[in-house]
Amino acid sequence: MGVNELLQVTNLSSSFQTEDGLVRAVRDVSFHISHGESLGIVGESGCGKSVTCLSVMRLMEQNGRIEADSMRFEGRDLLSLRERQMQKIRGNEMAMIFQEPMTSFNPVFTIGFQLQEAIRLHQGLNKKAARNASIDMLKQVGIPRPEKINDEYPHALSGGMRQRAMIAMAISCRPKLIFADEPTTALDVTIQAQILELMQKLQQEIHTAVVFISHDLGVIAEMSERVMVMYAGRIVEIAGRRNLFKDPKHPYTIGLIRSKPDMEIESPVLTPIPGTVPNPLHTPPGCPYHPRCEHVMDICRSTLPELISHEQMHQVRCWLYDQQGAVHGS
Amino acid sequence: MKFIKAADAGAPKTEEILSPRTIIWRRFRRNKIAMISLYVITVLILLAVFAPMIAPYERDDINLQYREQPPSAEYLFGTDRNGRDLFTRNLHGGRISLSVGIVASSIQMVIGVVLGSLAGYFGKWVDAVIMRITDMVLSFPFLALAITGAAILGPSIYNTMIIIGLLSWTETCRLVRGQFLSIKQMEYIEATRSLGFNEIRTIWRHMLPNAMAPILISATLIMANAVLIEAALSYLGLGVQPPIPSWGNILEPARSMDVLMRMWWLWLPPGLLIFISVLSINLIGDGLRDALDPRLKN
Amino acid sequence: MEADVMFQLKNIQKFFPIRTGLFSRVTAHVRAVDKVSLTIRRGETMGLVGESGCGKSTLGRTMLHLLSPTSGESLYKNRDVFSLSTQELRKLRRELQFIFQDPYSSLNPRLNVSEIVGEALSVHGLAHGRERDERVKEILSVCGLAPQHAKRYPHEFSGGQRQRIGIARTLVLNPEFVVADEPIASLDVSIQAQIVNLMEEHKDQFGLTYLFISHDLSMVKYISDHVAVMYLGKIAELSSTAALYKDPQHPYTIALMSAIPSIDVDAQKKRIVLQGDVPSPSHPPSGCYFHPRCPYTMERCRIEEPKLRDIGGGHLAACHLVQQGGGRL
Amino acid sequence: MRIYILRRLLQVIPTLVGTTFIIFIIINAAPGNPMSTLVDPTISAEAIERRIEQLGLDRPLLERYGVWLRETFQGNLGYSTRYRGRPVTDIIQSRLGPTMLLTFSSIFLSFIIAVPIGVISATRQYSKLDYTVVVGAIAGVSIPVFFLGIVLIWLFALQFGWLPVGGMMRAGARYPSWFAWAFDVLRHLVLPLITLTAAGTARFVRFTRSSMLEVVRQDYIRTARAKGLSERVVIYRHALRNSLLPVVTILGLSLPFLFSGAVITEAVFAWPGMGTLIIEAVTTRDYSLLMGTNLFLAVLVILGNLVADLVYALIDPRIRYD
C-alpha cells in the first residue's frame, strides 16, 4: 500500500452489549483510504457500515467495544490517542454528516451558533470572525440569504436546507476526511440530486477524502471511486467502481444488483435474494451469506472464506474464487 | 408459478412462543430489587388479609392495666395509651391502609381510563371539554381540598377512599389520552378501518390493550400515593377514625411532643410500615417501567 | 370498455384545514389532493409516484373513504364509495383492501399472526374456528410464511416477513382491489424485490387490481401498467408505463427520472437538477404549480394553470409546453 | 408566539372560574353552618339568624357564588368567623409570608440539589452510583412527609436538642437585632425545610435523570460529539439545556404536590403558614376562611402553571414557529 494513505484500518472489530446478548456489528474489517479519494460502503441495514465509521471516529455508545490491530490516521494510531486528542481530530480533521437532517441539529441553538461552535473550537477564531466564517460556509453550500439563516433555529429550515447546513458544518474546518452516513436517505429524489451534486462539487473544490455510506447502489456508483460491500459485519467485496458494477464477483453483490431495477438498464425480471438479512445476534456459521446463496457449497456452511485478491484492487470473500482468480464450482 | 420459499430461511429460531407478556415478565424477573419488593408487598398483603387470625388480641380490646407498655414478649409492639396491643392494631391497620390504597386507586383508574380514552379517541370538543375539566381538577390544591372534603363529608374510611379517588384521576386521564392519541396514529389502527371493523372492536381489542402498559405503571404509583395520602389524612385526624386503626391514625397521638418523646414504639412501627409498603409499591412500579419500556433495552 | 373499469375517480379533492390564531379559526388549507381524476381498469396495476407530501398517499386513502373527501366522486364498479352508509361501506371493505407502508406499526403487537390475519374473517362472517385457522395457514403459505408461524407475535419477525403478514391480512379476504401505500419503502433492498414479486404473483393468482403508491420510479416502472405522476396534489402526467418511461413529457417527470442515480457507470447522464424545495401545499404557487422550479418557465406558466390534456394515445400531461402528439416547443 | 401566550392566558379564565365553583360547591354542600360551631351561649338565636342573613347564607347556591365571585374580584374574600370578623384577606396575608418562605426555599433547594445529581446519574447509567440514586430517589418519595418530620423532631430537637421543636420564632421573644431575628427564624426553618425538600428533591432527581437520558439518546448529541466538543460541553451545553426544558413544566405541575407537602409539614412543625390555617379553618368550619385559603392555593397553582408554560415558550425556540 502506498505512502499516500490517509487512513489505514486493520482488523477492526466492534461490538456492543445488548439485553439479548453481544452484537458483533463489525468483524475484522480492514480498509484504507487515500487523500482526496472517495470510498463507498454499501450494504443493508445492520451490515455494520455505520458502525465502522463511528468506530473510526470513536463515537460508539458507552456499551460499545472497539478492537483493531491498528487504526492509523496520518500516521497517528487513533486507538491509542487520549480522548482529549481525539476531540482535536473530530470535527477538525475528520468530520461526519448524518442521515437525519431533521434531528441532527440541536433545536435550542441557532444554525450559526452550532456552526461557529466547531469553527471557534478548532480554529481559535473570535466571535465575529467565526460568524463571518459560518456565513461564508452557508453561502458555499448554496443556502440562500446566509446571513439570515445563520441566525435561524433549525426548526425554520426544510430537510434539504438542513442537510446543506450539516454539510457546511462538516467542511467548516476543512477536514481531510468526511464520513457521510446515508446523507440523502431521508430526502426526496430531487433534493437528493441537489445534495449529491453539491457534495461532488465541494469534494473537487476542497479536495477532501470522503467515505460515503449508502444502501443505494446507484448513489454509491455516482459518488465513489472505490466501493466496499459489507454483509453481516464483514467486507465481502472491495473493488474499483467500474469493476464492481460491471464485473461483480461476490454472489451477494450480484444479488443486490439484480434485485433492484435500474432506470438505465433494461431488465424484464427482478431477481430477489431469498431469505432475510441475518439477525446480528445469530449470524450463520461459515460464510454468513450461505443460507441465501445460490452457489452454496459444503465448505461455505462450515468455514468462513478469507478476503482474497481476485485481481489487482479487487478483493472478494467467497469460496468460489481462489487466489489465482479461477472460479470453482459451476 | 414459483413460490418464494424465502422467508422460511429466517424463521424464528426458538421453539417457545414469546408473547409480549412472557417477555415483560421475564424482564421484570431479572430486576432483583423489584422482585424483592414484590415479595415484601405480598407478605404485607397476606398479613393484612389474615390479620384477624394472626393477631394475638382483639383489635379494640382495652386493657387499662397495661397502658403504655414498651415492646415485650407479650406485647410485641407494646401497647398504646388505652392499653390496646399495638401489634394487633398495626396488623389491622395494614388491612385498612392497603384497602384504602387499592380502592382509591381503582376509583381513579376507572374515571381516568374512561375519560382519557373518550378524549383521546373522539378528540374535538369531547377532548376539549374533558381536558378543561382535567385542568381544573389538576389545579386543585390537592391535600387542602382533601382536608376540606374530609371535614365536610365527615372523616371515615369510605369518604377517604372516595376523596382520594375523585382527586387523583387526572394523571391517568392525561396518560390514557396521550396513549390513545399516539396509538391512533399507528397503522394497525388504520388497518382496522380498512378491514371494516367497528369502533368498539377497535377501541376494546386494539387500542386499550396497547395503552395498558403505562396505565399499569401509573396505577402502581398512584396506589403508593393513595396510601401516603390516607396516612397523612388519618394522621391529621381527618381520615380513618379510631377505634378503627389505620397506620396513619395509630401514630396520631405522636403529634403531642410528650408522646413522641416517651413512646417511640407508638409511632416508629406504623411509620416504617407505611414507608416499606409505599417503597415496595413504587419499586415494583419502577421495575414495571423498565420491563415495559422497550427503549431502555438499549 | 366501460365494463372493465374498476375505479373511476372524478375531481377528488382532499383539503386539511390549518387552524391558526387565538380562536383556532381555519385560515388556510393544505391542498393535499386537488381535483384528481383517474381511471383504473380491472386487472391492471396503476402506479402512483411523486415525492413526499405530493398527496399520493392521501389520494389512496381518500378514494377508499378511509379519509373523508372534501369533494369529488370515487366510483367503484359504478357505485360512489363516498355516498355509501357506514354499514354498506364496512361491508364493501372486504373487497377494497389497503397495504401499509410501515411493517412495524401496521401490525398490532399484542396479537399473534393468526389473530392478525384471521380477525377480519370472523368480523365479515367468512370463516370461524377450525375453518378460519385453515384459511389463515393457507394464506400464510401463499405469502411465503410457514404455518407454524401462526402462533407467533409480530416482534419475532423481520421487516420483510412482517410485510408478508400484512399482505396475508389483506389477501385472506379475497379482495378485488388493493391500494399498496409504499409497501416496500421501509424494507432492505434485497427484500424489496421479494415483496414486489410476491405482489405480482398474487395479482395473477387472485385476479387483483392494484394501485401501487411509491416514490421509487424504478420499482413503479417494473410493476405498473399505467403510471400517474403527482406534484403538489395534482397529476402532472399520466400514461402507459412504456410510453411514460420512453418519452416523458412533463418537465417534472423528466427531472424526476434523471435524478435517480444509476449503477450504469458508463452511461453519460445529463442530469437535470431542480432548484429549490417543493413549495408548501398550503400556499401553492400561482399558475402551474411547478413553475418556480421548472427550467422552461414562460410567462404563461405563472398565470395560467395548465390542464391535463391528452397528447395522443392516452398519454396525458399538464404542461403548456407539451403539444399534441408529444414533443416540446 | 404572541398568539400562544394570549391563548394560554385566555385558558386561565375558565379554569379559574371552574375551579373556584367546584370548591365553592364542595364547601357549601356541607351540613351545618359556621354558626353551629359557635357555642357562645350569650348569643341569642335571633342574633345567629340575623348573622346568617347578613352573610347571605340563606340564598340559593348559584346566587351566593355570584355574590362571592363579585366580592372576590373586589378583593373581598369575606370575614372569618373564627377570628371574630377579621377579613379573610388579612388573615391569609399574615400567613402568606411563612408559607412562601418555606415553599420557595424548598423549591430552590430541591432544584439546585436535584439537577446535578440527576445529570451525573444519567451520564453514568447502569453504574452503581446511578443505581443508588434511583433507589434513593424512590425512597425519598416513599417516606410519609409527617413521619420524616416526626423522626427529625425526635432526633434533632428532642434527643439532641440542637434545633427547636416547632413554630417560627421563640414564643414571646424580643430580638436585640435584625440579625438575631433572622438567625432564630433560620433555626426554626431548618427541620421543616429538610422535611419538605426531601420529597421534592427526590421527584426532581427522577425527572432530571429521565429527561437527561432521553436527550442523551438524541441525534444532535452525537452531532455535537462528532464536532469534537469535549464531553463536558456536550453534556452541560447541549444536553442539559434540552433536558431542563421539560423540568420547567414539571416545576409548574409540582405545585399542588408541593403545597400538599407544605400543609403536612406546617402541621407537624406548627409553622404559622397557610397549611396550619387551613386545618384551623376545617376544624372550626370557618367557611369564608376555608374558601379563601383553598381559592388562594388554587390561584397560586394555576398561576404557577401559567408561568411555567410561558417560561417554556420563551426558552424553547420551537414554539416560536407555531
mmCIF file of N, CA and C in Angstrom, chain B residues 1-24 185-199 201-202 205-207 209-213 292, chain C residues 61 65-67 90 93-94 96-98 100-103 105-111 115-116 119-120 123-124 141-142 144-146 149 151-153 155-157 161 164 169-170 173 194 197-198 201 204-205:
data_model
loop_
_atom_site.group_PDB
_atom_site.id
_atom_site.type_symbol
_atom_site.label_atom_id
_atom_site.label_comp_id
_atom_site.label_asym_id
_atom_site.label_seq_id
_atom_site.Cartn_x
_atom_site.Cartn_y
_atom_site.Cartn_z
ATOM 1 N N MET B 1 -45.890 -21.554 -11.648
ATOM 2 C CA MET B 1 -45.738 -20.490 -10.646
ATOM 3 C C MET B 1 -44.781 -20.922 -9.544
ATOM 4 N N LYS B 2 -43.792 -20.120 -9.322
ATOM 5 C CA LYS B 2 -42.820 -20.453 -8.278
ATOM 6 C C LYS B 2 -43.132 -19.627 -7.024
ATOM 7 N N PHE B 3 -43.215 -20.316 -5.926
ATOM 8 C CA PHE B 3 -43.389 -19.599 -4.677
ATOM 9 C C PHE B 3 -42.038 -19.286 -4.087
ATOM 10 N N ILE B 4 -41.937 -18.150 -3.508
ATOM 11 C CA ILE B 4 -40.670 -17.812 -2.883
ATOM 12 C C ILE B 4 -40.657 -18.437 -1.502
ATOM 13 N N LYS B 5 -39.754 -19.349 -1.320
ATOM 14 C CA LYS B 5 -39.678 -20.010 -0.019
ATOM 15 C C LYS B 5 -38.840 -19.177 0.943
ATOM 16 N N ALA B 6 -38.479 -18.044 0.398
ATOM 17 C CA ALA B 6 -37.570 -17.136 1.083
ATOM 18 C C ALA B 6 -37.701 -17.063 2.588
ATOM 19 N N ALA B 7 -38.865 -16.661 3.043
ATOM 20 C CA ALA B 7 -38.983 -16.286 4.440
ATOM 21 C C ALA B 7 -38.710 -17.435 5.398
ATOM 22 N N ASP B 8 -38.907 -18.644 4.918
ATOM 23 C CA ASP B 8 -38.710 -19.781 5.805
ATOM 24 C C ASP B 8 -37.300 -19.812 6.373
ATOM 25 N N ALA B 9 -36.357 -19.358 5.552
ATOM 26 C CA ALA B 9 -34.968 -19.388 5.992
ATOM 27 C C ALA B 9 -34.767 -18.553 7.254
ATOM 28 N N GLY B 10 -35.533 -17.493 7.370
ATOM 29 C CA GLY B 10 -35.340 -16.606 8.516
ATOM 30 C C GLY B 10 -36.365 -16.812 9.601
ATOM 31 N N ALA B 11 -36.955 -17.999 9.643
ATOM 32 C CA ALA B 11 -37.996 -18.244 10.634
ATOM 33 C C ALA B 11 -37.446 -18.089 12.044
ATOM 34 N N PRO B 12 -38.308 -17.666 12.980
ATOM 35 C CA PRO B 12 -37.848 -17.518 14.359
ATOM 36 C C PRO B 12 -37.224 -18.811 14.852
ATOM 37 N N LYS B 13 -36.140 -18.663 15.593
ATOM 38 C CA LYS B 13 -35.353 -19.838 15.950
ATOM 39 C C LYS B 13 -35.912 -20.601 17.150
ATOM 40 N N THR B 14 -36.382 -19.854 18.138
ATOM 41 C CA THR B 14 -36.755 -20.518 19.378
ATOM 42 C C THR B 14 -38.013 -21.353 19.205
ATOM 43 N N GLU B 15 -38.105 -22.396 20.001
ATOM 44 C CA GLU B 15 -39.273 -23.251 19.971
ATOM 45 C C GLU B 15 -40.433 -22.572 20.687
ATOM 46 N N GLU B 16 -40.077 -21.939 21.816
ATOM 47 C CA GLU B 16 -41.082 -21.361 22.690
ATOM 48 C C GLU B 16 -41.697 -20.123 22.058
ATOM 49 N N ILE B 17 -42.988 -19.945 22.234
ATOM 50 C CA ILE B 17 -43.634 -18.758 21.690
ATOM 51 C C ILE B 17 -43.504 -17.619 22.697
ATOM 52 N N LEU B 18 -42.889 -16.540 22.242
ATOM 53 C CA LEU B 18 -42.666 -15.416 23.139
ATOM 54 C C LEU B 18 -43.765 -14.384 22.958
ATOM 55 N N SER B 19 -44.775 -14.450 23.788
ATOM 56 C CA SER B 19 -45.802 -13.423 23.710
ATOM 57 C C SER B 19 -45.265 -12.186 24.415
ATOM 58 N N PRO B 20 -45.804 -11.010 24.091
ATOM 59 C CA PRO B 20 -45.312 -9.797 24.745
ATOM 60 C C PRO B 20 -45.342 -9.931 26.261
ATOM 61 N N ARG B 21 -46.360 -10.619 26.782
ATOM 62 C CA ARG B 21 -46.496 -10.740 28.231
ATOM 63 C C ARG B 21 -45.350 -11.569 28.828
ATOM 64 N N THR B 22 -45.008 -12.674 28.145
ATOM 65 C CA THR B 22 -43.897 -13.511 28.616
ATOM 66 C C THR B 22 -42.620 -12.687 28.697
ATOM 67 N N ILE B 23 -42.394 -11.890 27.661
ATOM 68 C CA ILE B 23 -41.164 -11.113 27.604
ATOM 69 C C ILE B 23 -41.106 -10.106 28.743
ATOM 70 N N ILE B 24 -42.225 -9.447 28.973
ATOM 71 C CA ILE B 24 -42.267 -8.448 30.040
ATOM 72 C C ILE B 24 -42.000 -9.099 31.392
ATOM 73 N N GLN B 185 -52.418 6.992 15.799
ATOM 74 C CA GLN B 185 -51.586 7.261 14.625
ATOM 75 C C GLN B 185 -51.004 5.975 14.030
ATOM 76 N N MET B 186 -51.067 4.896 14.793
ATOM 77 C CA MET B 186 -50.453 3.662 14.329
ATOM 78 C C MET B 186 -51.209 3.111 13.135
ATOM 79 N N GLU B 187 -50.445 2.515 12.225
ATOM 80 C CA GLU B 187 -51.098 1.995 11.027
ATOM 81 C C GLU B 187 -51.999 0.806 11.343
ATOM 82 N N TYR B 188 -51.754 0.101 12.438
ATOM 83 C CA TYR B 188 -52.641 -1.033 12.702
ATOM 84 C C TYR B 188 -54.035 -0.584 13.104
ATOM 85 N N ILE B 189 -54.156 0.656 13.568
ATOM 86 C CA ILE B 189 -55.485 1.175 13.860
ATOM 87 C C ILE B 189 -56.179 1.583 12.563
ATOM 88 N N GLU B 190 -55.412 2.191 11.662
ATOM 89 C CA GLU B 190 -55.972 2.498 10.354
ATOM 90 C C GLU B 190 -56.384 1.192 9.673
ATOM 91 N N ALA B 191 -55.574 0.148 9.906
ATOM 92 C CA ALA B 191 -55.884 -1.143 9.294
ATOM 93 C C ALA B 191 -57.236 -1.668 9.775
ATOM 94 N N THR B 192 -57.572 -1.430 11.029
ATOM 95 C CA THR B 192 -58.861 -1.946 11.498
ATOM 96 C C THR B 192 -59.997 -1.295 10.707
ATOM 97 N N ARG B 193 -59.787 -0.053 10.291
ATOM 98 C CA ARG B 193 -60.830 0.582 9.479
ATOM 99 C C ARG B 193 -60.852 0.028 8.065
ATOM 100 N N SER B 194 -59.645 -0.155 7.516
ATOM 101 C CA SER B 194 -59.623 -0.646 6.147
ATOM 102 C C SER B 194 -60.125 -2.082 6.077
ATOM 103 N N LEU B 195 -60.114 -2.781 7.215
ATOM 104 C CA LEU B 195 -60.640 -4.151 7.234
ATOM 105 C C LEU B 195 -62.124 -4.174 7.563
ATOM 106 N N GLY B 196 -62.688 -3.003 7.851
ATOM 107 C CA GLY B 196 -64.119 -2.922 8.104
ATOM 108 C C GLY B 196 -64.530 -3.264 9.525
ATOM 109 N N PHE B 197 -63.643 -3.058 10.522
ATOM 110 C CA PHE B 197 -64.018 -3.327 11.910
ATOM 111 C C PHE B 197 -64.786 -2.138 12.461
ATOM 112 N N ASN B 198 -65.656 -2.389 13.444
ATOM 113 C CA ASN B 198 -66.351 -1.253 14.036
ATOM 114 C C ASN B 198 -65.528 -0.639 15.160
ATOM 115 N N GLU B 199 -66.012 0.526 15.631
ATOM 116 C CA GLU B 199 -65.195 1.296 16.571
ATOM 117 C C GLU B 199 -65.024 0.607 17.917
ATOM 118 N N ARG B 201 -64.828 -2.572 18.582
ATOM 119 C CA ARG B 201 -63.787 -3.577 18.457
ATOM 120 C C ARG B 201 -62.413 -2.918 18.416
ATOM 121 N N THR B 202 -62.339 -1.829 17.667
ATOM 122 C CA THR B 202 -61.061 -1.127 17.548
ATOM 123 C C THR B 202 -60.567 -0.652 18.905
ATOM 124 N N ARG B 205 -60.242 -4.004 21.508
ATOM 125 C CA ARG B 205 -59.317 -5.074 21.217
ATOM 126 C C ARG B 205 -57.964 -4.556 20.730
ATOM 127 N N HIS B 206 -57.977 -3.380 20.110
ATOM 128 C CA HIS B 206 -56.723 -2.923 19.510
ATOM 129 C C HIS B 206 -56.091 -1.739 20.235
ATOM 130 N N MET B 207 -56.910 -0.846 20.792
ATOM 131 C CA MET B 207 -56.302 0.321 21.428
ATOM 132 C C MET B 207 -56.022 0.107 22.912
ATOM 133 N N PRO B 209 -55.639 -2.570 24.924
ATOM 134 C CA PRO B 209 -54.534 -3.442 25.357
ATOM 135 C C PRO B 209 -53.170 -2.815 25.118
ATOM 136 N N ASN B 210 -53.052 -2.020 24.059
ATOM 137 C CA ASN B 210 -51.766 -1.401 23.789
ATOM 138 C C ASN B 210 -51.503 -0.188 24.656
ATOM 139 N N ALA B 211 -52.567 0.350 25.248
ATOM 140 C CA ALA B 211 -52.382 1.507 26.123
ATOM 141 C C ALA B 211 -52.155 1.073 27.563
ATOM 142 N N MET B 212 -52.335 -0.230 27.829
ATOM 143 C CA MET B 212 -52.346 -0.710 29.210
ATOM 144 C C MET B 212 -51.010 -0.528 29.939
ATOM 145 N N ALA B 213 -49.907 -0.704 29.238
ATOM 146 C CA ALA B 213 -48.604 -0.713 29.910
ATOM 147 C C ALA B 213 -48.369 0.529 30.771
ATOM 148 N N LEU B 292 -41.375 -2.653 30.729
ATOM 149 C CA LEU B 292 -42.329 -2.343 29.667
ATOM 150 C C LEU B 292 -41.791 -1.357 28.648
ATOM 151 N N ARG C 61 -55.893 6.915 0.279
ATOM 152 C CA ARG C 61 -56.782 6.747 1.433
ATOM 153 C C ARG C 61 -58.152 7.338 1.151
ATOM 154 N N HIS C 65 -62.281 6.003 0.937
ATOM 155 C CA HIS C 65 -63.042 6.609 2.023
ATOM 156 C C HIS C 65 -62.472 6.246 3.395
ATOM 157 N N LEU C 66 -61.167 6.051 3.464
ATOM 158 C CA LEU C 66 -60.523 5.929 4.775
ATOM 159 C C LEU C 66 -60.333 7.319 5.354
ATOM 160 N N LEU C 67 -60.266 8.300 4.455
ATOM 161 C CA LEU C 67 -60.317 9.704 4.843
ATOM 162 C C LEU C 67 -61.568 10.258 4.189
ATOM 163 N N ARG C 90 -68.650 -0.607 5.374
ATOM 164 C CA ARG C 90 -67.954 -1.634 6.137
ATOM 165 C C ARG C 90 -68.010 -2.971 5.401
ATOM 166 N N ARG C 93 -65.641 -3.049 2.476
ATOM 167 C CA ARG C 93 -64.229 -3.083 2.824
ATOM 168 C C ARG C 93 -63.569 -4.423 2.495
ATOM 169 N N ARG C 94 -64.379 -5.493 2.516
ATOM 170 C CA ARG C 94 -63.813 -6.793 2.208
ATOM 171 C C ARG C 94 -63.192 -6.790 0.804
ATOM 172 N N LEU C 96 -62.204 -4.041 -0.901
ATOM 173 C CA LEU C 96 -61.229 -2.971 -1.117
ATOM 174 C C LEU C 96 -60.202 -2.995 0.000
ATOM 175 N N GLN C 97 -59.005 -3.363 -0.314
ATOM 176 C CA GLN C 97 -58.019 -3.508 0.750
ATOM 177 C C GLN C 97 -56.863 -2.532 0.651
ATOM 178 N N PHE C 98 -56.103 -2.463 1.729
ATOM 179 C CA PHE C 98 -55.042 -1.476 1.847
ATOM 180 C C PHE C 98 -53.801 -2.145 2.439
ATOM 181 N N PHE C 100 -50.112 -1.335 4.073
ATOM 182 C CA PHE C 100 -49.495 -0.161 4.676
ATOM 183 C C PHE C 100 -47.985 -0.127 4.480
ATOM 184 N N GLN C 101 -47.453 1.066 4.714
ATOM 185 C CA GLN C 101 -46.031 1.267 4.470
ATOM 186 C C GLN C 101 -45.137 0.638 5.526
ATOM 187 N N ASP C 102 -45.484 0.897 6.781
ATOM 188 C CA ASP C 102 -44.550 0.565 7.844
ATOM 189 C C ASP C 102 -44.857 -0.796 8.443
ATOM 190 N N PRO C 103 -44.045 -1.806 8.141
ATOM 191 C CA PRO C 103 -44.378 -3.141 8.629
ATOM 192 C C PRO C 103 -44.290 -3.226 10.149
ATOM 193 N N SER C 105 -45.392 -0.607 12.400
ATOM 194 C CA SER C 105 -46.566 -0.070 13.089
ATOM 195 C C SER C 105 -47.875 -0.593 12.500
ATOM 196 N N SER C 106 -47.811 -1.398 11.442
ATOM 197 C CA SER C 106 -49.074 -1.823 10.842
ATOM 198 C C SER C 106 -49.596 -3.132 11.428
ATOM 199 N N LEU C 107 -48.830 -3.745 12.331
ATOM 200 C CA LEU C 107 -49.321 -4.973 12.969
ATOM 201 C C LEU C 107 -49.474 -4.737 14.472
ATOM 202 N N ASN C 108 -50.621 -5.085 14.996
ATOM 203 C CA ASN C 108 -50.868 -4.935 16.428
ATOM 204 C C ASN C 108 -49.926 -5.856 17.215
ATOM 205 N N PRO C 109 -49.017 -5.252 18.022
ATOM 206 C CA PRO C 109 -48.001 -6.067 18.690
ATOM 207 C C PRO C 109 -48.564 -7.054 19.711
ATOM 208 N N ARG C 110 -49.809 -6.856 20.129
ATOM 209 C CA ARG C 110 -50.378 -7.708 21.178
ATOM 210 C C ARG C 110 -51.097 -8.932 20.620
ATOM 211 N N LEU C 111 -51.237 -9.009 19.309
ATOM 212 C CA LEU C 111 -51.952 -10.142 18.737
ATOM 213 C C LEU C 111 -50.969 -11.044 18.002
ATOM 214 N N GLU C 115 -54.252 -14.308 14.811
ATOM 215 C CA GLU C 115 -55.306 -13.345 15.142
ATOM 216 C C GLU C 115 -55.287 -12.157 14.187
ATOM 217 N N ILE C 116 -54.075 -11.689 13.861
ATOM 218 C CA ILE C 116 -53.959 -10.541 12.965
ATOM 219 C C ILE C 116 -54.581 -10.860 11.609
ATOM 220 N N GLU C 119 -58.671 -12.232 12.079
ATOM 221 C CA GLU C 119 -59.730 -11.452 12.718
ATOM 222 C C GLU C 119 -60.795 -10.986 11.724
ATOM 223 N N ALA C 120 -60.313 -10.504 10.571
ATOM 224 C CA ALA C 120 -61.257 -9.984 9.589
ATOM 225 C C ALA C 120 -62.190 -11.077 9.063
ATOM 226 N N VAL C 123 -64.954 -11.187 11.536
ATOM 227 C CA VAL C 123 -65.766 -9.976 11.509
ATOM 228 C C VAL C 123 -66.700 -9.968 10.303
ATOM 229 N N HIS C 124 -66.191 -10.395 9.159
ATOM 230 C CA HIS C 124 -67.035 -10.410 7.967
ATOM 231 C C HIS C 124 -67.833 -11.703 7.839
ATOM 232 N N SER C 141 -48.995 -19.554 3.748
ATOM 233 C CA SER C 141 -48.047 -20.254 2.893
ATOM 234 C C SER C 141 -48.020 -19.616 1.508
ATOM 235 N N VAL C 142 -49.163 -19.086 1.079
ATOM 236 C CA VAL C 142 -49.172 -18.348 -0.189
ATOM 237 C C VAL C 142 -48.247 -17.132 -0.100
ATOM 238 N N GLY C 144 -45.539 -16.999 1.591
ATOM 239 C CA GLY C 144 -44.160 -17.376 1.888
ATOM 240 C C GLY C 144 -43.849 -17.506 3.358
ATOM 241 N N LEU C 145 -44.881 -17.723 4.185
ATOM 242 C CA LEU C 145 -44.643 -17.926 5.611
ATOM 243 C C LEU C 145 -45.056 -19.346 5.975
ATOM 244 N N ALA C 146 -44.434 -19.875 7.022
ATOM 245 C CA ALA C 146 -44.736 -21.241 7.407
ATOM 246 C C ALA C 146 -45.970 -21.273 8.303
ATOM 247 N N HIS C 149 -45.837 -20.407 11.939
ATOM 248 C CA HIS C 149 -45.682 -19.009 12.329
ATOM 249 C C HIS C 149 -46.960 -18.411 12.887
ATOM 250 N N LYS C 151 -48.806 -18.904 15.365
ATOM 251 C CA LYS C 151 -48.976 -18.650 16.799
ATOM 252 C C LYS C 151 -47.979 -17.636 17.344
ATOM 253 N N ARG C 152 -47.142 -17.109 16.464
ATOM 254 C CA ARG C 152 -46.101 -16.195 16.931
ATOM 255 C C ARG C 152 -46.531 -14.739 16.845
ATOM 256 N N TYR C 153 -45.773 -13.908 17.553
ATOM 257 C CA TYR C 153 -46.118 -12.485 17.626
ATOM 258 C C TYR C 153 -45.230 -11.655 16.692
ATOM 259 N N HIS C 155 -43.237 -9.211 16.857
ATOM 260 C CA HIS C 155 -41.879 -8.778 17.163
ATOM 261 C C HIS C 155 -40.827 -9.825 16.840
ATOM 262 N N GLU C 156 -41.275 -11.072 16.579
ATOM 263 C CA GLU C 156 -40.309 -12.118 16.278
ATOM 264 C C GLU C 156 -39.924 -12.153 14.798
ATOM 265 N N PHE C 157 -40.538 -11.265 14.003
ATOM 266 C CA PHE C 157 -40.301 -11.327 12.566
ATOM 267 C C PHE C 157 -39.503 -10.134 12.068
ATOM 268 N N GLN C 161 -40.734 -10.077 6.575
ATOM 269 C CA GLN C 161 -41.734 -11.060 6.990
ATOM 270 C C GLN C 161 -42.988 -10.380 7.509
ATOM 271 N N ARG C 164 -45.071 -9.406 4.741
ATOM 272 C CA ARG C 164 -45.804 -10.569 4.229
ATOM 273 C C ARG C 164 -47.053 -10.830 5.077
ATOM 274 N N ARG C 169 -52.914 -10.536 5.569
ATOM 275 C CA ARG C 169 -54.114 -9.998 6.210
ATOM 276 C C ARG C 169 -55.094 -9.435 5.185
ATOM 277 N N THR C 170 -54.572 -8.845 4.112
ATOM 278 C CA THR C 170 -55.492 -8.314 3.107
ATOM 279 C C THR C 170 -55.975 -9.415 2.176
ATOM 280 N N LEU C 173 -59.066 -11.969 2.749
ATOM 281 C CA LEU C 173 -60.441 -11.548 2.494
ATOM 282 C C LEU C 173 -60.830 -11.706 1.031
ATOM 283 N N GLN C 194 -38.382 -9.173 -3.283
ATOM 284 C CA GLN C 194 -39.213 -10.309 -2.855
ATOM 285 C C GLN C 194 -40.670 -9.893 -2.759
ATOM 286 N N ASN C 197 -42.240 -9.053 -6.179
ATOM 287 C CA ASN C 197 -42.546 -10.275 -6.918
ATOM 288 C C ASN C 197 -43.739 -11.011 -6.326
ATOM 289 N N LEU C 198 -43.808 -11.010 -4.999
ATOM 290 C CA LEU C 198 -44.934 -11.659 -4.332
ATOM 291 C C LEU C 198 -46.242 -11.008 -4.761
ATOM 292 N N GLU C 201 -47.182 -12.055 -8.245
ATOM 293 C CA GLU C 201 -47.748 -13.411 -8.282
ATOM 294 C C GLU C 201 -49.203 -13.402 -7.839
ATOM 295 N N ASP C 204 -51.858 -12.250 -10.401
ATOM 296 C CA ASP C 204 -52.336 -13.247 -11.356
ATOM 297 C C ASP C 204 -53.198 -14.285 -10.654
ATOM 298 N N GLN C 205 -52.716 -14.726 -9.513
ATOM 299 C CA GLN C 205 -53.379 -15.835 -8.823
ATOM 300 C C GLN C 205 -54.783 -15.464 -8.356
#
